[in-house]
Tab-separated table of C-alpha atoms and ligand atoms in Angstrom:
chain	number	residue	atom	x	y	z
Y	1	MET	CA	-4.532	-6.045	-20.504
Y	2	SER	CA	-1.082	-4.657	-21.163
Y	3	ASP	CA	0.658	-4.366	-24.454
Y	4	SER	CA	4.034	-4.264	-26.116
Y	5	PRO	CA	5.869	-0.954	-26.485
Y	6	SER	CA	4.568	-0.587	-29.989
Y	7	GLY	CA	1.100	-1.732	-28.995
Y	8	SER	CA	-2.169	0.133	-28.866
Y	9	THR	CA	-3.786	2.303	-26.257
Y	10	SER	CA	-5.138	0.362	-23.319
Y	11	ASP	CA	-8.793	0.197	-22.549
Y	12	THR	CA	-8.670	-1.513	-19.191
Y	13	ALA	CA	-8.817	0.948	-16.294
Y	14	SER	CA	-12.543	1.519	-16.381
Y	15	ASP	CA	-14.445	3.159	-13.532
Y	16	SER	CA	-15.824	-0.161	-12.459
Y	17	SER	CA	-12.504	-2.046	-12.068
Y	18	PRO	CA	-12.354	-3.641	-8.640
Y	19	ASP	CA	-9.378	-2.094	-6.816
Y	20	ALA	CA	-6.889	-4.516	-5.368
Y	21	SER	CA	-5.023	-1.916	-3.323
Y	22	PRO	CA	-5.996	0.952	-1.009
Y	23	LEU	CA	-3.916	3.292	-3.180
Y	24	ALA	CA	-5.861	2.362	-6.309
Y	25	ARG	CA	-9.130	2.798	-4.480
Y	26	ALA	CA	-8.075	6.183	-3.103
Y	27	ALA	CA	-6.974	7.387	-6.540
Y	28	ARG	CA	-10.261	6.261	-8.081
Y	29	VAL	CA	-12.540	7.585	-5.328
Y	30	ASN	CA	-10.787	10.963	-5.249
Y	31	PHE	CA	-11.041	11.226	-9.029
Y	32	GLU	CA	-14.737	10.306	-9.077
Y	33	ARG	CA	-15.625	12.785	-6.330
Y	34	THR	CA	-13.699	15.479	-8.181
Y	35	ALA	CA	-15.316	14.665	-11.520
Y	36	ASP	CA	-18.730	14.940	-9.804
Y	37	ARG	CA	-17.823	18.242	-8.199
Y	38	LEU	CA	-16.599	19.658	-11.523
Y	39	GLU	CA	-19.494	18.111	-13.444
Y	40	LEU	CA	-17.052	16.869	-16.077
Y	41	PRO	CA	-18.655	15.941	-19.400
Y	42	LYS	CA	-18.935	12.186	-19.811
Y	43	GLY	CA	-16.353	11.800	-22.575
Y	44	ILE	CA	-13.629	13.750	-20.780
Y	45	ARG	CA	-14.460	11.941	-17.559
Y	46	THR	CA	-14.036	8.561	-19.219
Y	47	LEU	CA	-10.818	9.662	-20.890
Y	48	LEU	CA	-9.282	10.881	-17.632
Y	49	SER	CA	-10.430	7.826	-15.678
Y	50	ARG	CA	-8.227	5.644	-17.879
Y	51	SER	CA	-4.590	5.488	-18.925
Y	52	ARG	CA	-3.591	6.651	-22.370
Y	53	GLU	CA	-1.039	3.833	-22.668
Y	54	GLU	CA	-0.082	0.868	-20.499
Y	55	HIS	CA	2.984	-1.197	-21.264
Y	56	GLU	CA	4.267	-4.361	-19.697
Y	57	VAL	CA	7.630	-5.818	-20.677
Y	58	SER	CA	9.650	-8.881	-19.670
Y	59	LEU	CA	13.219	-8.083	-18.718
Y	60	PRO	CA	15.749	-10.928	-18.781
Y	61	VAL	CA	18.923	-10.525	-16.723
Y	62	LEU	CA	21.739	-13.055	-16.769
Y	63	ARG	CA	22.784	-12.947	-13.126
Y	64	ALA	CA	26.320	-13.332	-11.787
Y	65	ASN	CA	25.454	-16.835	-10.545
Y	66	GLY	CA	24.533	-17.942	-14.082
Y	67	GLU	CA	20.769	-17.898	-13.503
Y	68	LEU	CA	18.554	-16.195	-16.118
Y	69	ALA	CA	16.143	-14.110	-14.049
Y	70	VAL	CA	13.165	-12.502	-15.768
Y	71	TYR	CA	11.580	-9.387	-14.261
Y	72	ARG	CA	8.314	-7.711	-15.053
Y	73	GLY	CA	8.544	-4.021	-16.016
Y	74	PHE	CA	5.786	-1.453	-16.503
Y	75	ARG	CA	5.367	2.032	-17.856
Y	76	VAL	CA	1.984	3.728	-17.804
Y	77	VAL	CA	1.257	7.100	-19.376
Y	78	HIS	CA	-1.928	8.519	-17.915
Y	79	SER	CA	-2.011	11.786	-19.828
Y	80	THR	CA	0.052	13.817	-22.265
Y	81	ALA	CA	-2.572	16.545	-22.600
Y	82	ARG	CA	-0.356	19.240	-21.058
Y	83	GLY	CA	3.064	17.942	-22.119
Y	84	PRO	CA	5.221	14.809	-22.169
Y	85	GLY	CA	4.564	12.066	-19.644
Y	86	LYS	CA	6.423	12.671	-16.374
Y	87	GLY	CA	6.881	10.516	-13.316
Y	88	GLY	CA	9.155	8.242	-11.368
Y	89	LEU	CA	10.455	4.755	-12.009
Y	90	ARG	CA	10.422	2.463	-8.963
Y	91	TYR	CA	12.191	-0.836	-8.361
Y	92	ALA	CA	10.241	-2.723	-5.695
Y	93	PRO	CA	8.780	-6.204	-5.168
Y	94	SER	CA	5.323	-4.674	-4.657
Y	95	VAL	CA	5.212	-3.052	-8.111
Y	96	SER	CA	2.162	-4.021	-10.177
Y	97	LEU	CA	0.357	-2.637	-13.187
Y	98	GLU	CA	-2.462	-1.437	-10.944
Y	99	GLU	CA	-0.093	0.440	-8.636
Y	100	VAL	CA	1.770	2.060	-11.526
Y	101	ARG	CA	-1.529	2.997	-13.191
Y	102	SER	CA	-2.787	4.801	-10.071
Y	103	LEU	CA	0.510	6.578	-9.519
Y	104	ALA	CA	0.625	7.695	-13.164
Y	105	ALA	CA	-2.737	9.427	-12.783
Y	106	LEU	CA	-1.584	11.080	-9.553
Y	107	MET	CA	1.383	12.497	-11.494
Y	108	SER	CA	-0.991	14.107	-14.028
Y	109	TRP	CA	-2.845	15.894	-11.253
Y	110	LYS	CA	0.357	16.784	-9.378
Y	111	CYS	CA	2.018	18.334	-12.455
Y	112	ALA	CA	-1.184	20.232	-13.236
Y	113	VAL	CA	-1.522	21.572	-9.663
Y	114	MET	CA	2.066	22.834	-9.944
Y	115	ASP	CA	1.249	24.160	-13.437
Y	116	LEU	CA	4.207	22.301	-14.997
Y	117	PRO	CA	4.174	21.636	-18.764
Y	118	PHE	CA	3.988	17.880	-18.236
Y	119	GLY	CA	1.444	15.122	-18.321
Y	120	GLY	CA	1.547	12.182	-15.924
Y	121	ALA	CA	3.278	8.805	-16.112
Y	122	LYS	CA	4.864	6.216	-13.851
Y	123	GLY	CA	6.998	3.134	-14.246
Y	124	GLY	CA	8.282	0.280	-12.206
Y	125	ILE	CA	10.053	-3.027	-12.159
Y	126	GLU	CA	8.893	-5.838	-9.888
Y	127	VAL	CA	12.241	-6.558	-8.229
Y	128	ASN	CA	13.932	-6.473	-4.860
Y	129	ARG	CA	16.754	-4.018	-5.610
Y	130	ARG	CA	18.792	-5.386	-2.703
Y	131	GLU	CA	19.001	-8.801	-4.369
Y	132	LEU	CA	20.907	-7.372	-7.332
Y	133	ASP	CA	24.497	-6.188	-7.404
Y	134	ASP	CA	25.290	-3.044	-9.377
Y	135	PRO	CA	26.225	-4.724	-12.686
Y	136	GLU	CA	22.944	-6.689	-12.526
Y	137	ALA	CA	20.938	-3.566	-11.714
Y	138	ARG	CA	22.609	-1.815	-14.642
Y	139	THR	CA	21.735	-4.709	-16.963
Y	140	LEU	CA	18.137	-4.605	-15.730
Y	141	THR	CA	17.949	-0.852	-16.360
Y	142	ARG	CA	19.411	-1.300	-19.856
Y	143	ALA	CA	16.863	-4.007	-20.623
Y	144	TYR	CA	14.033	-1.706	-19.502
Y	145	VAL	CA	15.297	1.188	-21.651
Y	146	HIS	CA	15.903	-1.070	-24.614
Y	147	ALA	CA	12.357	-2.463	-24.418
Y	148	LEU	CA	10.664	0.914	-24.046
Y	149	ALA	CA	12.995	3.277	-25.950
Y	150	PRO	CA	10.528	4.172	-28.763
Y	151	LEU	CA	8.080	5.423	-26.120
Y	152	LEU	CA	10.568	7.525	-24.171
Y	153	GLY	CA	12.252	10.833	-24.929
Y	154	PRO	CA	12.421	14.460	-23.751
Y	155	ASP	CA	9.213	15.266	-25.655
Y	156	ARG	CA	7.453	11.980	-25.052
Y	157	ASP	CA	7.913	10.539	-21.573
Y	158	VAL	CA	10.513	11.526	-18.988
Y	159	PRO	CA	11.109	9.184	-16.001
Y	160	ALA	CA	12.797	10.121	-12.716
Y	161	PRO	CA	13.879	8.454	-9.456
Y	162	ASP	CA	11.277	6.907	-7.172
Y	163	MET	CA	11.336	4.085	-4.593
Y	164	TYR	CA	14.706	2.269	-4.699
Y	165	THR	CA	15.977	4.127	-7.742
Y	166	ASP	CA	18.487	6.956	-7.564
Y	167	GLU	CA	20.834	9.130	-9.594
Y	168	GLN	CA	22.972	6.097	-10.466
Y	169	VAL	CA	19.975	4.343	-12.016
Y	170	MET	CA	19.147	7.545	-13.925
Y	171	ALA	CA	22.747	7.703	-15.213
Y	172	TRP	CA	22.505	4.107	-16.467
Y	173	PHE	CA	19.224	5.111	-18.060
Y	174	VAL	CA	20.798	8.013	-20.004
Y	175	ASP	CA	23.645	5.775	-21.116
Y	176	ALA	CA	21.330	3.004	-22.284
Y	177	TYR	CA	19.114	5.495	-24.108
Y	178	ALA	CA	22.192	6.944	-25.848
Y	179	ALA	CA	23.314	3.448	-26.852
Y	180	THR	CA	19.865	2.627	-28.219
Y	181	THR	CA	19.143	5.877	-30.061
Y	182	GLY	CA	22.659	6.950	-30.978
Y	183	THR	CA	22.428	10.372	-29.318
Y	184	LEU	CA	23.177	11.506	-25.792
Y	185	GLN	CA	19.968	13.141	-24.571
Y	186	PRO	CA	20.213	13.908	-20.870
Y	187	ALA	CA	16.636	15.320	-20.813
Y	188	VAL	CA	15.222	11.792	-21.292
Y	189	VAL	CA	15.234	11.447	-17.492
Y	190	THR	CA	15.567	13.777	-14.521
Y	191	GLY	CA	17.206	13.185	-11.165
Y	192	LYS	CA	20.586	12.551	-12.806
Y	193	PRO	CA	23.980	13.040	-11.150
Y	194	LEU	CA	25.344	16.587	-11.478
Y	195	ALA	CA	28.172	15.195	-13.634
Y	196	LEU	CA	25.660	14.013	-16.226
Y	197	GLY	CA	23.311	16.987	-16.496
Y	198	GLY	CA	21.548	16.754	-13.147
Y	199	SER	CA	20.245	19.875	-11.424
Y	200	ARG	CA	21.600	21.293	-8.222
Y	201	GLY	CA	19.062	20.706	-5.467
Y	202	ARG	CA	17.175	17.861	-7.212
Y	203	ASP	CA	18.284	15.305	-4.609
Y	204	ARG	CA	16.788	17.452	-1.833
Y	205	ALA	CA	13.853	18.868	-3.737
Y	206	THR	CA	10.966	16.856	-2.268
Y	207	GLY	CA	11.996	17.676	1.300
Y	208	LEU	CA	12.653	21.342	0.490
Y	209	GLY	CA	9.300	21.716	-1.261
Y	210	ALA	CA	7.516	20.088	1.671
Y	211	ALA	CA	9.215	22.472	4.109
Y	212	ILE	CA	8.039	25.468	2.054
Y	213	VAL	CA	4.367	24.442	2.052
Y	214	LEU	CA	4.517	23.488	5.728
Y	215	GLY	CA	5.801	26.999	6.462
Y	216	ALA	CA	2.872	28.483	4.522
Y	217	ALA	CA	0.386	26.219	6.317
Y	218	MET	CA	1.791	27.105	9.745
Y	219	GLU	CA	1.466	30.783	8.913
Y	220	SER	CA	-2.149	30.301	7.838
Y	221	ARG	CA	-2.876	28.541	11.137
Y	222	GLY	CA	-1.000	31.101	13.252
Y	223	VAL	CA	1.612	28.537	14.375
Y	224	ASP	CA	5.044	30.055	15.127
Y	225	PRO	CA	7.596	27.749	13.418
Y	226	ASP	CA	10.173	28.645	16.036
Y	227	GLY	CA	9.787	25.836	18.557
Y	228	ALA	CA	6.794	24.247	16.811
Y	229	GLN	CA	6.745	20.450	17.220
Y	230	VAL	CA	6.767	18.183	14.185
Y	231	ALA	CA	6.705	14.367	13.883
Y	232	ILE	CA	7.855	12.735	10.634
Y	233	GLN	CA	7.119	9.165	9.593
Y	234	GLY	CA	9.796	8.117	7.117
Y	235	PHE	CA	13.473	9.000	7.162
Y	236	GLY	CA	14.260	8.379	3.487
Y	237	ASN	CA	15.139	10.993	0.920
Y	238	ALA	CA	12.048	13.121	1.545
Y	239	GLY	CA	11.549	12.708	5.313
Y	240	ARG	CA	15.226	13.090	6.190
Y	241	VAL	CA	15.764	16.240	4.108
Y	242	LEU	CA	12.556	17.741	5.494
Y	243	ALA	CA	13.678	16.965	9.070
Y	244	LEU	CA	17.096	18.571	8.501
Y	245	GLU	CA	15.574	21.617	6.815
Y	246	LEU	CA	12.992	22.137	9.576
Y	247	ALA	CA	15.601	21.687	12.327
Y	248	GLU	CA	17.702	24.371	10.624
Y	249	GLN	CA	14.685	26.713	10.699
Y	250	GLY	CA	14.272	26.267	14.452
Y	251	VAL	CA	11.346	23.854	14.250
Y	252	ARG	CA	11.532	21.097	16.889
Y	253	VAL	CA	11.539	17.714	15.136
Y	254	VAL	CA	10.337	15.627	18.083
Y	255	ALA	CA	9.932	12.255	16.342
Y	256	VAL	CA	11.203	10.471	13.238
Y	257	SER	CA	10.795	6.864	12.176
Y	258	ASP	CA	11.783	4.314	9.565
Y	259	SER	CA	10.429	0.820	9.028
Y	260	SER	CA	12.246	-0.389	12.175
Y	261	GLY	CA	10.412	2.122	14.409
Y	262	GLY	CA	11.425	5.563	15.567
Y	263	ARG	CA	12.919	7.962	18.076
Y	264	HIS	CA	11.053	10.500	20.162
Y	265	ASP	CA	12.263	13.447	22.207
Y	266	PRO	CA	9.753	16.199	23.098
Y	267	SER	CA	12.590	18.706	23.412
Y	268	GLY	CA	13.712	18.008	19.816
Y	269	LEU	CA	15.921	15.310	18.272
Y	270	ASP	CA	19.422	15.854	16.913
Y	271	VAL	CA	18.311	14.945	13.389
Y	272	ALA	CA	21.691	15.709	11.819
Y	273	ALA	CA	23.322	13.068	14.059
Y	274	LEU	CA	20.550	10.551	13.311
Y	275	ALA	CA	20.916	11.196	9.563
Y	276	ARG	CA	24.692	10.648	9.740
Y	277	GLU	CA	24.356	7.365	11.614
Y	278	LYS	CA	21.490	6.148	9.449
Y	279	ALA	CA	23.610	6.867	6.345
Y	280	GLN	CA	26.089	4.321	7.717
Y	281	GLY	CA	23.431	1.654	7.600
Y	282	ALA	CA	21.892	1.812	11.103
Y	283	SER	CA	18.159	1.502	11.797
Y	284	LEU	CA	16.578	4.318	13.787
Y	285	ALA	CA	15.259	1.883	16.413
Y	286	ASP	CA	18.869	0.961	17.296
Y	287	LEU	CA	20.240	4.497	17.552
Y	288	ASP	CA	20.705	6.757	20.582
Y	289	GLY	CA	18.745	9.954	21.139
Y	290	GLY	CA	15.348	10.179	22.816
Y	291	ASP	CA	13.101	7.185	23.481
Y	292	THR	CA	12.040	4.530	21.031
Y	293	LEU	CA	8.511	4.653	19.685
Y	294	THR	CA	6.507	2.638	17.182
Y	295	ASN	CA	5.202	3.988	13.901
Y	296	GLU	CA	1.641	3.803	15.299
Y	297	GLU	CA	2.636	5.843	18.361
Y	298	LEU	CA	4.267	8.462	16.150
Y	299	LEU	CA	1.042	9.014	14.210
Y	300	ALA	CA	-0.830	9.735	17.458
Y	301	LEU	CA	1.639	12.260	18.956
Y	302	ASP	CA	0.355	15.580	20.220
Y	303	VAL	CA	2.327	17.835	17.851
Y	304	ASP	CA	1.755	20.904	15.697
Y	305	ALA	CA	2.353	18.987	12.483
Y	306	LEU	CA	2.425	15.330	11.526
Y	307	VAL	CA	4.165	14.288	8.315
Y	308	PRO	CA	3.504	10.869	6.741
Y	309	ALA	CA	6.497	10.718	4.389
Y	310	ALA	CA	6.847	6.982	3.857
Y	311	LEU	CA	3.968	4.697	3.056
Y	312	GLU	CA	0.672	4.791	1.235
Y	313	GLY	CA	-2.577	4.364	3.165
Y	314	VAL	CA	-1.190	4.731	6.726
Y	315	LEU	CA	-3.946	7.091	7.815
Y	316	THR	CA	-6.938	4.768	7.970
Y	317	PRO	CA	-10.160	6.087	9.559
Y	318	GLU	CA	-9.166	4.371	12.851
Y	319	VAL	CA	-5.671	5.852	12.867
Y	320	ALA	CA	-7.102	9.243	11.851
Y	321	GLU	CA	-9.317	9.167	15.001
Y	322	GLY	CA	-6.125	9.164	17.048
Y	323	VAL	CA	-4.398	12.036	15.226
Y	324	ARG	CA	-3.767	14.942	17.602
Y	325	ALA	CA	-1.738	17.141	15.246
Y	326	GLY	CA	-3.236	20.412	13.968
Y	327	ILE	CA	-1.653	19.989	10.530
Y	328	VAL	CA	-1.035	16.836	8.483
Y	329	LEU	CA	1.486	17.285	5.676
Y	330	GLU	CA	1.239	14.476	3.118
Y	331	VAL	CA	4.660	13.837	1.605
Y	332	ALA	CA	4.157	10.163	0.726
Y	333	ASN	CA	1.890	9.440	-2.232
Y	334	GLY	CA	-1.637	8.758	-0.947
Y	335	PRO	CA	-0.961	8.358	2.799
Y	336	THR	CA	-4.575	9.170	3.789
Y	337	LEU	CA	-7.414	6.844	2.808
Y	338	PRO	CA	-10.509	8.613	1.434
Y	339	ASP	CA	-12.616	7.451	4.403
Y	340	ALA	CA	-10.139	9.087	6.761
Y	341	ASP	CA	-10.467	12.516	5.119
Y	342	PRO	CA	-13.825	13.359	6.792
Y	343	VAL	CA	-12.469	12.183	10.167
Y	344	LEU	CA	-9.579	14.645	9.922
Y	345	ARG	CA	-11.829	17.410	8.606
Y	346	ASP	CA	-14.299	17.002	11.478
Y	347	ALA	CA	-11.396	17.230	13.919
Y	348	ASP	CA	-10.346	20.503	12.225
Y	349	VAL	CA	-7.021	19.065	11.089
Y	350	LEU	CA	-5.554	20.982	8.147
Y	351	VAL	CA	-4.402	18.385	5.597
Y	352	ILE	CA	-1.849	19.540	3.018
Y	353	PRO	CA	-2.495	17.096	0.169
Y	354	ASP	CA	0.209	14.980	-1.469
Y	355	LEU	CA	-0.486	16.705	-4.795
Y	356	LEU	CA	1.172	19.738	-3.179
Y	357	GLY	CA	3.202	18.309	-0.278
Y	358	SER	CA	5.201	15.896	-2.448
Y	359	ALA	CA	5.489	18.129	-5.511
Y	360	GLY	CA	8.928	19.637	-4.818
Y	361	GLY	CA	10.647	16.691	-6.525
Y	362	VAL	CA	8.889	16.911	-9.847
Y	363	THR	CA	9.114	20.702	-9.794
Y	364	VAL	CA	12.913	20.574	-9.652
Y	365	SER	CA	12.753	17.782	-12.257
Y	366	TRP	CA	11.144	20.376	-14.491
Y	367	PHE	CA	13.991	22.803	-13.705
Y	368	GLU	CA	16.439	20.045	-14.658
Y	369	TRP	CA	14.639	19.377	-17.935
Y	370	VAL	CA	14.601	23.124	-18.726
Y	371	GLN	CA	18.338	23.411	-17.952
Y	372	ASN	CA	19.138	20.392	-20.158
Y	373	ARG	CA	17.128	21.733	-23.045
Y	374	SER	CA	18.541	25.236	-22.869
Y	375	GLY	CA	22.103	24.091	-22.211
Y	376	ASP	CA	22.139	26.047	-18.963
Y	377	ARG	CA	23.291	25.384	-15.396
Y	378	TRP	CA	21.511	27.056	-12.487
Y	379	SER	CA	23.038	27.816	-9.097
Y	380	LEU	CA	21.566	26.180	-5.997
Y	381	GLU	CA	20.311	29.618	-4.947
Y	382	LYS	CA	18.394	30.008	-8.197
Y	383	VAL	CA	16.884	26.521	-7.874
Y	384	LYS	CA	15.801	27.241	-4.301
Y	385	ARG	CA	14.409	30.651	-5.192
Y	386	ARG	CA	12.370	29.287	-8.070
Y	387	LEU	CA	11.173	26.325	-6.020
Y	388	GLU	CA	10.074	28.685	-3.262
Y	389	SER	CA	8.076	30.852	-5.654
Y	390	ARG	CA	6.528	27.858	-7.443
Y	391	MET	CA	5.489	26.155	-4.192
Y	392	GLN	CA	4.110	29.421	-2.779
Y	393	ALA	CA	2.126	30.054	-5.978
Y	394	ALA	CA	0.633	26.556	-5.857
Y	395	TRP	CA	-0.153	26.939	-2.151
Y	396	GLU	CA	-1.936	30.245	-2.912
Y	397	ALA	CA	-3.874	28.726	-5.812
Y	398	VAL	CA	-4.990	25.729	-3.759
Y	399	SER	CA	-5.918	27.696	-0.643
Y	400	THR	CA	-7.785	30.331	-2.647
Y	401	ARG	CA	-9.746	27.597	-4.422
Y	402	ALA	CA	-10.531	25.938	-1.084
Y	403	ALA	CA	-11.833	29.224	0.346
Y	404	ASP	CA	-13.820	30.147	-2.788
Y	405	ASP	CA	-15.556	26.768	-3.034
Y	406	SER	CA	-15.746	26.065	0.741
Y	407	ILE	CA	-13.879	22.789	0.282
Y	408	SER	CA	-10.799	21.236	1.868
Y	409	LEU	CA	-7.278	21.824	0.560
Y	410	LYS	CA	-7.283	18.260	-0.719
Y	411	GLU	CA	-10.521	18.730	-2.634
Y	412	ALA	CA	-9.217	22.048	-3.955
Y	413	ALA	CA	-5.952	20.491	-5.183
Y	414	TRP	CA	-7.854	17.697	-6.914
Y	415	SER	CA	-10.259	20.224	-8.469
Y	416	LEU	CA	-7.416	22.348	-9.818
Y	417	GLY	CA	-5.414	19.389	-11.103
Y	418	VAL	CA	-8.273	17.575	-12.807
Y	419	GLU	CA	-9.776	20.784	-14.179
Y	420	ARG	CA	-6.505	21.866	-15.801
Y	421	VAL	CA	-5.958	18.492	-17.461
Y	422	ALA	CA	-9.601	18.383	-18.546
Y	423	ALA	CA	-9.325	21.881	-20.036
Y	424	ALA	CA	-6.240	20.909	-22.068
Y	425	GLU	CA	-7.934	17.738	-23.257
Y	426	SER	CA	-11.110	19.481	-24.324
Y	427	PHE	CA	-9.310	22.303	-26.153
Y	428	ARG	CA	-7.391	19.618	-28.015
Y	429	GLY	CA	-10.627	17.836	-28.756
Y	430	GLY	CA	-9.938	14.874	-26.439
A	501	LIG	N1	8.910	10.233	-8.080
A	501	LIG	C1	8.644	11.605	-7.776
A	501	LIG	C2	7.152	11.848	-7.589
A	501	LIG	O1	6.404	10.934	-7.340
A	501	LIG	C3	9.278	12.534	-8.786
A	501	LIG	C4	8.793	12.386	-10.180
A	501	LIG	C5	9.570	13.233	-11.161
A	501	LIG	O2	10.451	13.990	-10.749
A	501	LIG	O3	9.280	13.117	-12.341
A	501	LIG	O4	6.680	12.958	-7.612
């Protein structure tokens, strides 16, 4: 099923694989519907329905207590048709080859929708990050880089932060890659600390990008952002930055939540105070400000925009029935199940798809890669300006496609993404 770093191309992710997870099913169903809509030729369709490479490695770590723990690591490259593989590296107990495979394909479509010169890839280690101290996490990262080094590189495959990985992990990554290859090549990963070739604004990029497309969507729906009500599920890197950015723009963030539950205040929460206290380790459910509410209640609030920014598959058809927001902004990867899409469409809810709503992060990753390769340093203003224009251009492209083909924004984003990758593949001859 999987192979060693030097192994051959995988042949496993066929159209008929039974999907173990809702995310895998969603990725497959959305791809198949898109391939039908585009009438993709059979060969290209088969090629894009599979990964180009799938790698599984065993990562031994001698822990501080003397135990030799062995972790499973994965890296999947879905496509390099438009450029090197690009996509996050997550450290989570739920990581599996199937999950990483689906997320790698989503990265291909996301990079293509944003018109970035990247393919799609994803990696992960099946580990509970909280169980490891920093020296152990560094050893684990080194083991991963050591095992996969021949497959990585600025022109081959470029990881980035994802769930439970951060700039520190990326810094260890650069160091381990330098130790393995003998040259310091910061462009081997993005999302690095500023001190080691990171880009200004990368840490906030997903939230900033989401705020830009939400602004465009509100304008298209005639919603005045000043005083508009928004509910955000997820108060991690993306959800928190989005909440702070929106609050600064005069939007009323009326509800936010984390895994403990959330806070709700129809007159608007003090999100800056919540972010400060949460940074000190508190759970939102235990903090002051507004009333408590559950994650389920948050999804059913009567607001102008609802933002699932945490988990995959939260909008099931049943939950979608209860959505009262006019706009749903997908910031998590795959938060809406395919069977929930028609429910939202029939209720005239405008869904901004994850391929666009979560693309701010990888877009600034591209800026970081460009800066590393040209030996340049951009100001925060320049990063923000370029992010704004890139997000606006992608919004325009997706909404124009939706109008031209009388399809939803989600269908339009999938059409654009798959079509662009398919075009590159067929010009190259597959
Ligand atoms: N993990 C992020 C994503 O899913 C960022 C990937 C990247 O910057 O390469 O889009």
